[in-house]
Amino acid sequence: MGSPRLALVGAFVVGGLLLFAVGLFMIGDRRQLFTEHFFVVADFGNVTGVQVGTDVRLSGLPAGEVTDIVIPPAPGGRFQVQMRVREDLHSLVRTDSVAAVLTDGLLGSAFIQIRAGTESAPEVADGGTLAGADAVQVADLIEEGRETFRLVADEFVGLRQEMAETFSGLGETVETTTLLINDVGNDVREVTTVSALFMDAARGVMEDTRGIVQGVANGEGTAGKLLTDDALYTHMTGMASEVEATMQAVRGSAEQFEQIVGGLHGPESAAQRLLVDAGDVVTYARDAMADLAENTEAMKRNWLLRGFFSDRGFYNLDEMTVEEYRVLLRDERYTPLRIWLRADVLFETDENGGVTLADGAEERIEEAMGELLQYPRNSPLVVEGYATAGGPGQQFISAEPSRTTWCARSAARPS
Amino acid sequence: MRTFRRAAELTGTMPIGPEAEDSPSGDGRWDGVALTLFADPALIGRDPAVAAVP
């Protein structure tokens, strides 16, 4: 009796153990506990939704799970997430691969996605480090969307205000335009009224003109007679013929006059020859005048003709002797007016024996000249020098420097 | 000449010597200068006006 019962118990236990082993195997296989794998580490600044056991995918293929999360020692540090990855996928994980925290949909669970590297990069070593990309949080997206919405709302409010102001200005412009149109309409009405009056006046003038033309056509008035009277027409035709003949005669005379004038303008015409002759005469006259001036100058220097020229105020004292000058003084044709000035008043002798004008001499000379200003300035004036000291030669020489000194000083004075 | 606006061609000098018939000294001699203006007789007459300035 005991053997079947023991066998049943033994079978139950063995079955239980088999079920436990199968379940354990299935769980281990599900978590890939029985496959070869390698470890990699990635740094993240934000590990929201990531915990030990979080799935790791390589290009969407399940590749392992998170095995550990190392907390940074200080704020601002990055979390180090250790992952276990299937060894058969090791050839796809290169040193330039990037691990990122993603979520299944908007509200799904988080997982770490490893992007396969490039062929040029070497395979990452077991325990190597990959670059980590922080997850994009829905909350952050919502916050950014909210900020964007607020900005859009503000812009919309501002745009609405601007549109309101624009429409307000447009309304004022419409009102102004309406007023302007009304004013223009009034002006147009006034112009129309004036135009109507003008048209009435023009119509009256046209009627009057039509009446005048009708009267002329009927032979009324002077104009009508001119148009309708045959006798008057014949008379006027005769007058026109006479006028035409007269004009032909005048035209012939004008042509003859033009021929005469053309003859005067010709290069060989008498008038041209006359002009050439006149030019020659002027040239000869100019030469003759030059010769006459030279001859006159020579005649003035001739002693025999000096009397002639002296009557006209010409003298040449350089060619006169003292006796000739004394004769001139006694000539009855002249009236010499003489003012005597003493030498001791006018001159003084310096230590070198030179003769100079004495102090007050200039005032004395000006006083003497003042006496002569009452006579015409074209009257000849002679400065006579006298000297009594020494012999005749010395007296003459003494008379000369006195005159020279006086003339030099007088010429040096400003006019 | 510039001071009294005298023309150069109407002004001259003559060194005479000691004899001066009409000099104011009375002895027919003179030591100095005489300014002689030959004026038109119609203006001043034939008798020469003598002005003696010492």
mmCIF file of N, CA, C and O in Angstrom, chain A residues 139-232:
data_model
loop_
_atom_site.group_PDB
_atom_site.id
_atom_site.type_symbol
_atom_site.label_atom_id
_atom_site.label_comp_id
_atom_site.label_asym_id
_atom_site.label_seq_id
_atom_site.Cartn_x
_atom_site.Cartn_y
_atom_site.Cartn_z
ATOM 1 N N ALA A 139 7.171 66.669 -20.586
ATOM 2 C CA ALA A 139 6.871 67.860 -19.781
ATOM 3 C C ALA A 139 7.623 69.080 -20.311
ATOM 4 O O ALA A 139 7.075 70.192 -20.365
ATOM 5 N N ASP A 140 8.873 68.847 -20.718
ATOM 6 C CA ASP A 140 9.627 69.970 -21.286
ATOM 7 C C ASP A 140 8.996 70.452 -22.586
ATOM 8 O O ASP A 140 8.897 71.652 -22.839
ATOM 9 N N LEU A 141 8.553 69.466 -23.372
ATOM 10 C CA LEU A 141 7.891 69.862 -24.622
ATOM 11 C C LEU A 141 6.620 70.646 -24.346
ATOM 12 O O LEU A 141 6.328 71.645 -25.011
ATOM 13 N N ILE A 142 5.875 70.204 -23.344
ATOM 14 C CA ILE A 142 4.644 70.921 -23.019
ATOM 15 C C ILE A 142 4.963 72.334 -22.545
ATOM 16 O O ILE A 142 4.301 73.311 -22.896
ATOM 17 N N GLU A 143 6.051 72.458 -21.736
ATOM 18 C CA GLU A 143 6.413 73.788 -21.237
ATOM 19 C C GLU A 143 6.835 74.699 -22.391
ATOM 20 O O GLU A 143 6.437 75.868 -22.466
ATOM 21 N N GLU A 144 7.621 74.156 -23.295
ATOM 22 C CA GLU A 144 8.027 74.958 -24.444
ATOM 23 C C GLU A 144 6.837 75.341 -25.314
ATOM 24 O O GLU A 144 6.744 76.470 -25.810
ATOM 25 N N GLY A 145 5.908 74.340 -25.439
ATOM 26 C CA GLY A 145 4.703 74.644 -26.215
ATOM 27 C C GLY A 145 3.867 75.714 -25.553
ATOM 28 O O GLY A 145 3.304 76.597 -26.225
ATOM 29 N N ARG A 146 3.807 75.666 -24.238
ATOM 30 C CA ARG A 146 3.044 76.686 -23.523
ATOM 31 C C ARG A 146 3.664 78.069 -23.746
ATOM 32 O O ARG A 146 2.968 79.055 -23.985
ATOM 33 N N GLU A 147 4.988 78.145 -23.656
ATOM 34 C CA GLU A 147 5.676 79.431 -23.860
ATOM 35 C C GLU A 147 5.460 79.936 -25.291
ATOM 36 O O GLU A 147 5.185 81.119 -25.518
ATOM 37 N N THR A 148 5.521 78.972 -26.210
ATOM 38 C CA THR A 148 5.288 79.364 -27.597
ATOM 39 C C THR A 148 3.871 79.879 -27.794
ATOM 40 O O THR A 148 3.625 80.886 -28.464
ATOM 41 N N PHE A 149 2.930 79.184 -27.161
ATOM 42 C CA PHE A 149 1.533 79.604 -27.283
ATOM 43 C C PHE A 149 1.341 81.004 -26.697
ATOM 44 O O PHE A 149 0.616 81.835 -27.242
ATOM 45 N N ARG A 150 2.019 81.252 -25.559
ATOM 46 C CA ARG A 150 1.881 82.577 -24.939
ATOM 47 C C ARG A 150 2.417 83.660 -25.869
ATOM 48 O O ARG A 150 1.802 84.729 -26.039
ATOM 49 N N LEU A 151 3.571 83.372 -26.482
ATOM 50 C CA LEU A 151 4.133 84.348 -27.400
ATOM 51 C C LEU A 151 3.210 84.592 -28.587
ATOM 52 O O LEU A 151 2.995 85.733 -29.011
ATOM 53 N N VAL A 152 2.644 83.507 -29.111
ATOM 54 C CA VAL A 152 1.733 83.653 -30.241
ATOM 55 C C VAL A 152 0.509 84.462 -29.833
ATOM 56 O O VAL A 152 0.016 85.311 -30.583
ATOM 57 N N ALA A 153 0.017 84.199 -28.600
ATOM 58 C CA ALA A 153 -1.152 84.945 -28.137
ATOM 59 C C ALA A 153 -0.845 86.425 -28.005
ATOM 60 O O ALA A 153 -1.657 87.288 -28.402
ATOM 61 N N ASP A 154 0.340 86.735 -27.466
ATOM 62 C CA ASP A 154 0.713 88.150 -27.355
ATOM 63 C C ASP A 154 0.795 88.803 -28.734
ATOM 64 O O ASP A 154 0.342 89.942 -28.941
ATOM 65 N N GLU A 155 1.427 88.101 -29.667
ATOM 66 C CA GLU A 155 1.529 88.641 -31.017
ATOM 67 C C GLU A 155 0.151 88.865 -31.630
ATOM 68 O O GLU A 155 -0.099 89.865 -32.305
ATOM 69 N N PHE A 156 -0.755 87.915 -31.357
ATOM 70 C CA PHE A 156 -2.086 88.048 -31.922
ATOM 71 C C PHE A 156 -2.803 89.267 -31.344
ATOM 72 O O PHE A 156 -3.473 90.015 -32.055
ATOM 73 N N VAL A 157 -2.645 89.460 -30.010
ATOM 74 C CA VAL A 157 -3.282 90.629 -29.396
ATOM 75 C C VAL A 157 -2.732 91.919 -29.989
ATOM 76 O O VAL A 157 -3.475 92.855 -30.319
ATOM 77 N N GLY A 158 -1.382 91.993 -30.140
ATOM 78 C CA GLY A 158 -0.797 93.195 -30.731
ATOM 79 C C GLY A 158 -1.264 93.424 -32.151
ATOM 80 O O GLY A 158 -1.563 94.552 -32.559
ATOM 81 N N LEU A 159 -1.350 92.318 -32.903
ATOM 82 C CA LEU A 159 -1.819 92.440 -34.288
ATOM 83 C C LEU A 159 -3.254 92.948 -34.337
ATOM 84 O O LEU A 159 -3.612 93.762 -35.184
ATOM 85 N N ARG A 160 -4.074 92.450 -33.400
ATOM 86 C CA ARG A 160 -5.469 92.905 -33.381
ATOM 87 C C ARG A 160 -5.554 94.388 -33.078
ATOM 88 O O ARG A 160 -6.337 95.137 -33.689
ATOM 89 N N GLN A 161 -4.703 94.864 -32.136
ATOM 90 C CA GLN A 161 -4.714 96.302 -31.830
ATOM 91 C C GLN A 161 -4.284 97.131 -33.042
ATOM 92 O O GLN A 161 -4.872 98.164 -33.354
ATOM 93 N N GLU A 162 -3.242 96.643 -33.718
ATOM 94 C CA GLU A 162 -2.788 97.385 -34.898
ATOM 95 C C GLU A 162 -3.852 97.412 -35.983
ATOM 96 O O GLU A 162 -4.066 98.434 -36.637
ATOM 97 N N MET A 163 -4.522 96.289 -36.153
ATOM 98 C CA MET A 163 -5.591 96.261 -37.154
ATOM 99 C C MET A 163 -6.712 97.216 -36.771
ATOM 100 O O MET A 163 -7.305 97.883 -37.629
ATOM 101 N N ALA A 164 -7.002 97.276 -35.463
ATOM 102 C CA ALA A 164 -8.056 98.198 -35.024
ATOM 103 C C ALA A 164 -7.665 99.633 -35.324
ATOM 104 O O ALA A 164 -8.477 100.438 -35.823
ATOM 105 N N GLU A 165 -6.398 99.976 -35.025
ATOM 106 C CA GLU A 165 -5.935 101.333 -35.324
ATOM 107 C C GLU A 165 -5.965 101.605 -36.828
ATOM 108 O O GLU A 165 -6.344 102.690 -37.270
ATOM 109 N N THR A 166 -5.567 100.592 -37.609
ATOM 110 C CA THR A 166 -5.565 100.774 -39.063
ATOM 111 C C THR A 166 -6.963 101.034 -39.593
ATOM 112 O O THR A 166 -7.201 101.932 -40.401
ATOM 113 N N PHE A 167 -7.914 100.236 -39.088
ATOM 114 C CA PHE A 167 -9.295 100.421 -39.548
ATOM 115 C C PHE A 167 -9.843 101.768 -39.100
ATOM 116 O O PHE A 167 -10.639 102.399 -39.805
ATOM 117 N N SER A 168 -9.411 102.205 -37.901
ATOM 118 C CA SER A 168 -9.866 103.514 -37.434
ATOM 119 C C SER A 168 -9.352 104.618 -38.369
ATOM 120 O O SER A 168 -10.108 105.513 -38.768
ATOM 121 N N GLY A 169 -8.026 104.540 -38.717
ATOM 122 C CA GLY A 169 -7.475 105.529 -39.652
ATOM 123 C C GLY A 169 -8.136 105.450 -41.007
ATOM 124 O O GLY A 169 -8.386 106.471 -41.662
ATOM 125 N N LEU A 170 -8.443 104.235 -41.423
ATOM 126 C CA LEU A 170 -9.104 104.077 -42.718
ATOM 127 C C LEU A 170 -10.482 104.723 -42.705
ATOM 128 O O LEU A 170 -10.903 105.346 -43.689
ATOM 129 N N GLY A 171 -11.162 104.595 -41.559
ATOM 130 C CA GLY A 171 -12.480 105.233 -41.451
ATOM 131 C C GLY A 171 -12.367 106.746 -41.572
ATOM 132 O O GLY A 171 -13.171 107.403 -42.256
ATOM 133 N N GLU A 172 -11.344 107.325 -40.903
ATOM 134 C CA GLU A 172 -11.168 108.776 -41.000
ATOM 135 C C GLU A 172 -10.859 109.179 -42.445
ATOM 136 O O GLU A 172 -11.338 110.209 -42.930
ATOM 137 N N THR A 173 -10.030 108.355 -43.113
ATOM 138 C CA THR A 173 -9.708 108.673 -44.509
ATOM 139 C C THR A 173 -10.954 108.642 -45.380
ATOM 140 O O THR A 173 -11.147 109.500 -46.259
ATOM 141 N N VAL A 174 -11.831 107.664 -45.091
ATOM 142 C CA VAL A 174 -13.068 107.575 -45.877
ATOM 143 C C VAL A 174 -13.926 108.814 -45.637
ATOM 144 O O VAL A 174 -14.501 109.387 -46.576
ATOM 145 N N GLU A 175 -13.969 109.254 -44.371
ATOM 146 C CA GLU A 175 -14.765 110.444 -44.084
ATOM 147 C C GLU A 175 -14.202 111.673 -44.795
ATOM 148 O O GLU A 175 -14.933 112.478 -45.377
ATOM 149 N N THR A 176 -12.846 111.807 -44.729
ATOM 150 C CA THR A 176 -12.222 112.947 -45.408
ATOM 151 C C THR A 176 -12.471 112.907 -46.909
ATOM 152 O O THR A 176 -12.773 113.921 -47.542
ATOM 153 N N THR A 177 -12.357 111.699 -47.466
ATOM 154 C CA THR A 177 -12.603 111.558 -48.903
ATOM 155 C C THR A 177 -14.032 111.929 -49.255
ATOM 156 O O THR A 177 -14.308 112.576 -50.273
ATOM 157 N N THR A 178 -14.949 111.530 -48.384
ATOM 158 C CA THR A 178 -16.356 111.862 -48.624
ATOM 159 C C THR A 178 -16.564 113.377 -48.634
ATOM 160 O O THR A 178 -17.241 113.936 -49.517
ATOM 161 N N LEU A 179 -15.945 114.046 -47.644
ATOM 162 C CA LEU A 179 -16.065 115.518 -47.596
ATOM 163 C C LEU A 179 -15.449 116.138 -48.851
ATOM 164 O O LEU A 179 -16.000 117.088 -49.420
ATOM 165 N N LEU A 180 -14.272 115.614 -49.270
ATOM 166 C CA LEU A 180 -13.608 116.160 -50.451
ATOM 167 C C LEU A 180 -14.470 115.968 -51.693
ATOM 168 O O LEU A 180 -14.608 116.860 -52.528
ATOM 169 N N ILE A 181 -15.086 114.783 -51.789
ATOM 170 C CA ILE A 181 -15.950 114.517 -52.944
ATOM 171 C C ILE A 181 -17.134 115.484 -52.943
ATOM 172 O O ILE A 181 -17.551 115.989 -53.991
ATOM 173 N N ASN A 182 -17.680 115.739 -51.750
ATOM 174 C CA ASN A 182 -18.799 116.683 -51.671
ATOM 175 C C ASN A 182 -18.374 118.073 -52.130
ATOM 176 O O ASN A 182 -19.093 118.746 -52.885
ATOM 177 N N ASP A 183 -17.140 118.510 -51.675
ATOM 178 C CA ASP A 183 -16.656 119.827 -52.096
ATOM 179 C C ASP A 183 -16.442 119.871 -53.600
ATOM 180 O O ASP A 183 -16.809 120.840 -54.272
ATOM 181 N N VAL A 184 -15.818 118.812 -54.129
ATOM 182 C CA VAL A 184 -15.586 118.770 -55.578
ATOM 183 C C VAL A 184 -16.910 118.782 -56.325
ATOM 184 O O VAL A 184 -17.061 119.426 -57.371
ATOM 185 N N GLY A 185 -17.903 118.063 -55.752
ATOM 186 C CA GLY A 185 -19.211 118.063 -56.411
ATOM 187 C C GLY A 185 -19.798 119.463 -56.485
ATOM 188 O O GLY A 185 -20.373 119.864 -57.504
ATOM 189 N N ASN A 186 -19.613 120.234 -55.383
ATOM 190 C CA ASN A 186 -20.121 121.617 -55.402
ATOM 191 C C ASN A 186 -19.413 122.436 -56.472
ATOM 192 O O ASN A 186 -20.046 123.211 -57.206
ATOM 193 N N ASP A 187 -18.051 122.249 -56.531
ATOM 194 C CA ASP A 187 -17.306 122.998 -57.539
ATOM 195 C C ASP A 187 -17.746 122.603 -58.941
ATOM 196 O O ASP A 187 -17.860 123.448 -59.837
ATOM 197 N N VAL A 188 -17.947 121.297 -59.136
ATOM 198 C CA VAL A 188 -18.378 120.838 -60.468
ATOM 199 C C VAL A 188 -19.736 121.435 -60.824
ATOM 200 O O VAL A 188 -19.969 121.850 -61.968
ATOM 201 N N ARG A 189 -20.594 121.514 -59.850
ATOM 202 C CA ARG A 189 -21.901 122.120 -60.125
ATOM 203 C C ARG A 189 -21.757 123.582 -60.515
ATOM 204 O O ARG A 189 -22.416 124.068 -61.445
ATOM 205 N N GLU A 190 -20.854 124.303 -59.786
ATOM 206 C CA GLU A 190 -20.652 125.711 -60.135
ATOM 207 C C GLU A 190 -20.066 125.846 -61.540
ATOM 208 O O GLU A 190 -20.489 126.700 -62.321
ATOM 209 N N VAL A 191 -19.071 124.974 -61.836
ATOM 210 C CA VAL A 191 -18.485 125.026 -63.172
ATOM 211 C C VAL A 191 -19.532 124.716 -64.236
ATOM 212 O O VAL A 191 -19.584 125.334 -65.303
ATOM 213 N N THR A 192 -20.357 123.763 -63.933
ATOM 214 C CA THR A 192 -21.410 123.399 -64.889
ATOM 215 C C THR A 192 -22.346 124.579 -65.133
ATOM 216 O O THR A 192 -22.747 124.869 -66.266
ATOM 217 N N THR A 193 -22.654 125.287 -64.032
ATOM 218 C CA THR A 193 -23.537 126.448 -64.168
ATOM 219 C C THR A 193 -22.888 127.526 -65.034
ATOM 220 O O THR A 193 -23.498 128.089 -65.953
ATOM 221 N N VAL A 194 -21.612 127.798 -64.740
ATOM 222 C CA VAL A 194 -20.909 128.817 -65.524
ATOM 223 C C VAL A 194 -20.801 128.396 -66.988
ATOM 224 O O VAL A 194 -20.958 129.201 -67.910
ATOM 225 N N SER A 195 -20.547 127.101 -67.180
ATOM 226 C CA SER A 195 -20.435 126.609 -68.562
ATOM 227 C C SER A 195 -21.749 126.784 -69.302
ATOM 228 O O SER A 195 -21.774 127.126 -70.491
ATOM 229 N N ALA A 196 -22.847 126.532 -68.596
ATOM 230 C CA ALA A 196 -24.139 126.718 -69.244
ATOM 231 C C ALA A 196 -24.351 128.174 -69.653
ATOM 232 O O ALA A 196 -24.828 128.474 -70.760
ATOM 233 N N LEU A 197 -23.970 129.095 -68.739
ATOM 234 C CA LEU A 197 -24.093 130.524 -69.076
ATOM 235 C C LEU A 197 -23.204 130.859 -70.272
ATOM 236 O O LEU A 197 -23.596 131.615 -71.175
ATOM 237 N N PHE A 198 -21.975 130.303 -70.250
ATOM 238 C CA PHE A 198 -21.065 130.571 -71.363
ATOM 239 C C PHE A 198 -21.630 130.033 -72.667
ATOM 240 O O PHE A 198 -21.547 130.675 -73.720
ATOM 241 N N MET A 199 -22.209 128.850 -72.609
ATOM 242 C CA MET A 199 -22.786 128.264 -73.822
ATOM 243 C C MET A 199 -23.941 129.109 -74.329
ATOM 244 O O MET A 199 -24.118 129.287 -75.542
ATOM 245 N N ASP A 200 -24.738 129.658 -73.412
ATOM 246 C CA ASP A 200 -25.834 130.541 -73.834
ATOM 247 C C ASP A 200 -25.281 131.766 -74.546
ATOM 248 O O ASP A 200 -25.794 132.182 -75.599
ATOM 249 N N ALA A 201 -24.196 132.357 -73.944
ATOM 250 C CA ALA A 201 -23.609 133.534 -74.569
ATOM 251 C C ALA A 201 -23.021 133.198 -75.934
ATOM 252 O O ALA A 201 -23.168 133.945 -76.909
ATOM 253 N N ALA A 202 -22.340 132.041 -76.010
ATOM 254 C CA ALA A 202 -21.750 131.634 -77.290
ATOM 255 C C ALA A 202 -22.833 131.393 -78.336
ATOM 256 O O ALA A 202 -22.672 131.723 -79.515
ATOM 257 N N ARG A 203 -23.950 130.830 -77.882
ATOM 258 C CA ARG A 203 -25.047 130.584 -78.817
ATOM 259 C C ARG A 203 -25.579 131.906 -79.363
ATOM 260 O O ARG A 203 -25.867 132.047 -80.558
ATOM 261 N N GLY A 204 -25.660 132.922 -78.480
ATOM 262 C CA GLY A 204 -26.111 134.245 -78.933
ATOM 263 C C GLY A 204 -25.147 134.844 -79.945
ATOM 264 O O GLY A 204 -25.554 135.431 -80.956
ATOM 265 N N VAL A 205 -23.843 134.712 -79.670
ATOM 266 C CA VAL A 205 -22.855 135.248 -80.604
ATOM 267 C C VAL A 205 -22.956 134.548 -81.957
ATOM 268 O O VAL A 205 -22.860 135.178 -83.013
ATOM 269 N N MET A 206 -23.151 133.239 -81.914
ATOM 270 C CA MET A 206 -23.284 132.497 -83.167
ATOM 271 C C MET A 206 -24.503 132.964 -83.954
ATOM 272 O O MET A 206 -24.453 133.103 -85.184
ATOM 273 N N GLU A 207 -25.593 133.234 -83.245
ATOM 274 C CA GLU A 207 -26.799 133.710 -83.944
ATOM 275 C C GLU A 207 -26.550 135.086 -84.556
ATOM 276 O O GLU A 207 -26.955 135.349 -85.702
ATOM 277 N N ASP A 208 -25.867 135.960 -83.791
ATOM 278 C CA ASP A 208 -25.560 137.280 -84.339
ATOM 279 C C ASP A 208 -24.645 137.154 -85.566
ATOM 280 O O ASP A 208 -24.826 137.852 -86.573
ATOM 281 N N THR A 209 -23.646 136.267 -85.492
ATOM 282 C CA THR A 209 -22.736 136.080 -86.622
ATOM 283 C C THR A 209 -23.474 135.561 -87.850
ATOM 284 O O THR A 209 -23.225 135.995 -88.974
ATOM 285 N N ARG A 210 -24.389 134.637 -87.577
ATOM 286 C CA ARG A 210 -25.178 134.096 -88.699
ATOM 287 C C ARG A 210 -25.982 135.209 -89.362
ATOM 288 O O ARG A 210 -26.069 135.292 -90.596
ATOM 289 N N GLY A 211 -26.558 136.106 -88.556
ATOM 290 C CA GLY A 211 -27.321 137.229 -89.114
ATOM 291 C C GLY A 211 -26.441 138.151 -89.945
ATOM 292 O O GLY A 211 -26.843 138.624 -91.024
ATOM 293 N N ILE A 212 -25.202 138.417 -89.420
ATOM 294 C CA ILE A 212 -24.292 139.302 -90.159
ATOM 295 C C ILE A 212 -23.911 138.672 -91.493
ATOM 296 O O ILE A 212 -23.912 139.321 -92.539
ATOM 297 N N VAL A 213 -23.602 137.392 -91.469
ATOM 298 C CA VAL A 213 -23.228 136.705 -92.711
ATOM 299 C C VAL A 213 -24.389 136.723 -93.693
ATOM 300 O O VAL A 213 -24.208 136.932 -94.900
ATOM 301 N N GLN A 214 -25.604 136.525 -93.165
ATOM 302 C CA GLN A 214 -26.782 136.548 -94.045
ATOM 303 C C GLN A 214 -26.945 137.920 -94.675
ATOM 304 O O GLN A 214 -27.244 138.058 -95.861
ATOM 305 N N GLY A 215 -26.699 138.985 -93.867
ATOM 306 C CA GLY A 215 -26.799 140.345 -94.394
ATOM 307 C C GLY A 215 -25.757 140.622 -95.465
ATOM 308 O O GLY A 215 -26.029 141.259 -96.490
ATOM 309 N N VAL A 216 -24.526 140.134 -95.223
ATOM 310 C CA VAL A 216 -23.480 140.333 -96.229
ATOM 311 C C VAL A 216 -23.849 139.610 -97.511
ATOM 312 O O VAL A 216 -23.659 140.111 -98.623
ATOM 313 N N ALA A 217 -24.382 138.391 -97.342
ATOM 314 C CA ALA A 217 -24.766 137.631 -98.525
ATOM 315 C C ALA A 217 -25.871 138.341 -99.304
ATOM 316 O O ALA A 217 -25.942 138.250 -100.529
ATOM 317 N N ASN A 218 -26.704 139.103 -98.594
ATOM 318 C CA ASN A 218 -27.782 139.843 -99.240
ATOM 319 C C ASN A 218 -27.308 141.193 -99.776
ATOM 320 O O ASN A 218 -28.126 141.974 -100.272
ATOM 321 N N GLY A 219 -26.034 141.508 -99.625
ATOM 322 C CA GLY A 219 -25.508 142.770 -100.148
ATOM 323 C C GLY A 219 -25.750 143.952 -99.243
ATOM 324 O O GLY A 219 -25.651 145.102 -99.671
ATOM 325 N N GLU A 220 -26.019 143.686 -97.960
ATOM 326 C CA GLU A 220 -26.261 144.765 -97.022
ATOM 327 C C GLU A 220 -24.939 145.240 -96.429
ATOM 328 O O GLU A 220 -24.049 144.443 -96.150
ATOM 329 N N GLY A 221 -24.820 146.582 -96.237
ATOM 330 C CA GLY A 221 -23.622 147.139 -95.624
ATOM 331 C C GLY A 221 -22.450 147.189 -96.591
ATOM 332 O O GLY A 221 -22.516 146.762 -97.739
ATOM 333 N N THR A 222 -21.300 147.729 -96.060
ATOM 334 C CA THR A 222 -20.112 147.894 -96.907
ATOM 335 C C THR A 222 -19.549 146.555 -97.332
ATOM 336 O O THR A 222 -19.217 146.333 -98.507
ATOM 337 N N ALA A 223 -19.469 145.631 -96.370
ATOM 338 C CA ALA A 223 -18.932 144.313 -96.710
ATOM 339 C C ALA A 223 -19.813 143.620 -97.730
ATOM 340 O O ALA A 223 -19.316 142.962 -98.653
ATOM 341 N N GLY A 224 -21.122 143.784 -97.571
ATOM 342 C CA GLY A 224 -22.033 143.162 -98.528
ATOM 343 C C GLY A 224 -21.843 143.745 -99.912
ATOM 344 O O GLY A 224 -21.838 143.025 -100.916
ATOM 345 N N LYS A 225 -21.663 145.027 -99.989
ATOM 346 C CA LYS A 225 -21.459 145.647 -101.295
ATOM 347 C C LYS A 225 -20.147 145.201 -101.925
ATOM 348 O O LYS A 225 -20.040 145.012 -103.122
ATOM 349 N N LEU A 226 -19.150 145.057 -101.080
ATOM 350 C CA LEU A 226 -17.866 144.587 -101.620
ATOM 351 C C LEU A 226 -18.010 143.221 -102.268
ATOM 352 O O LEU A 226 -17.345 142.904 -103.248
ATOM 353 N N LEU A 227 -18.927 142.433 -101.665
ATOM 354 C CA LEU A 227 -19.088 141.078 -102.182
ATOM 355 C C LEU A 227 -20.090 140.982 -103.320
ATOM 356 O O LEU A 227 -20.013 140.061 -104.131
ATOM 357 N N THR A 228 -21.012 141.938 -103.392
ATOM 358 C CA THR A 228 -22.123 141.777 -104.342
ATOM 359 C C THR A 228 -22.117 142.813 -105.448
ATOM 360 O O THR A 228 -22.744 142.604 -106.484
ATOM 361 N N ASP A 229 -21.441 143.968 -105.259
ATOM 362 C CA ASP A 229 -21.490 145.039 -106.250
ATOM 363 C C ASP A 229 -20.437 144.789 -107.331
ATOM 364 O O ASP A 229 -19.226 144.838 -107.068
ATOM 365 N N ASP A 230 -20.852 144.508 -108.581
ATOM 366 C CA ASP A 230 -19.903 144.227 -109.658
ATOM 367 C C ASP A 230 -19.100 145.456 -110.045
ATOM 368 O O ASP A 230 -17.912 145.360 -110.364
ATOM 369 N N ALA A 231 -19.717 146.646 -110.022
ATOM 370 C CA ALA A 231 -18.997 147.873 -110.391
ATOM 371 C C ALA A 231 -17.857 148.132 -109.408
ATOM 372 O O ALA A 231 -16.726 148.457 -109.800
ATOM 373 N N LEU A 232 -18.190 147.969 -108.134
ATOM 374 C CA LEU A 232 -17.149 148.171 -107.117
ATOM 375 C C LEU A 232 -16.029 147.150 -107.281
ATOM 376 O O LEU A 232 -14.844 147.460 -107.142
#
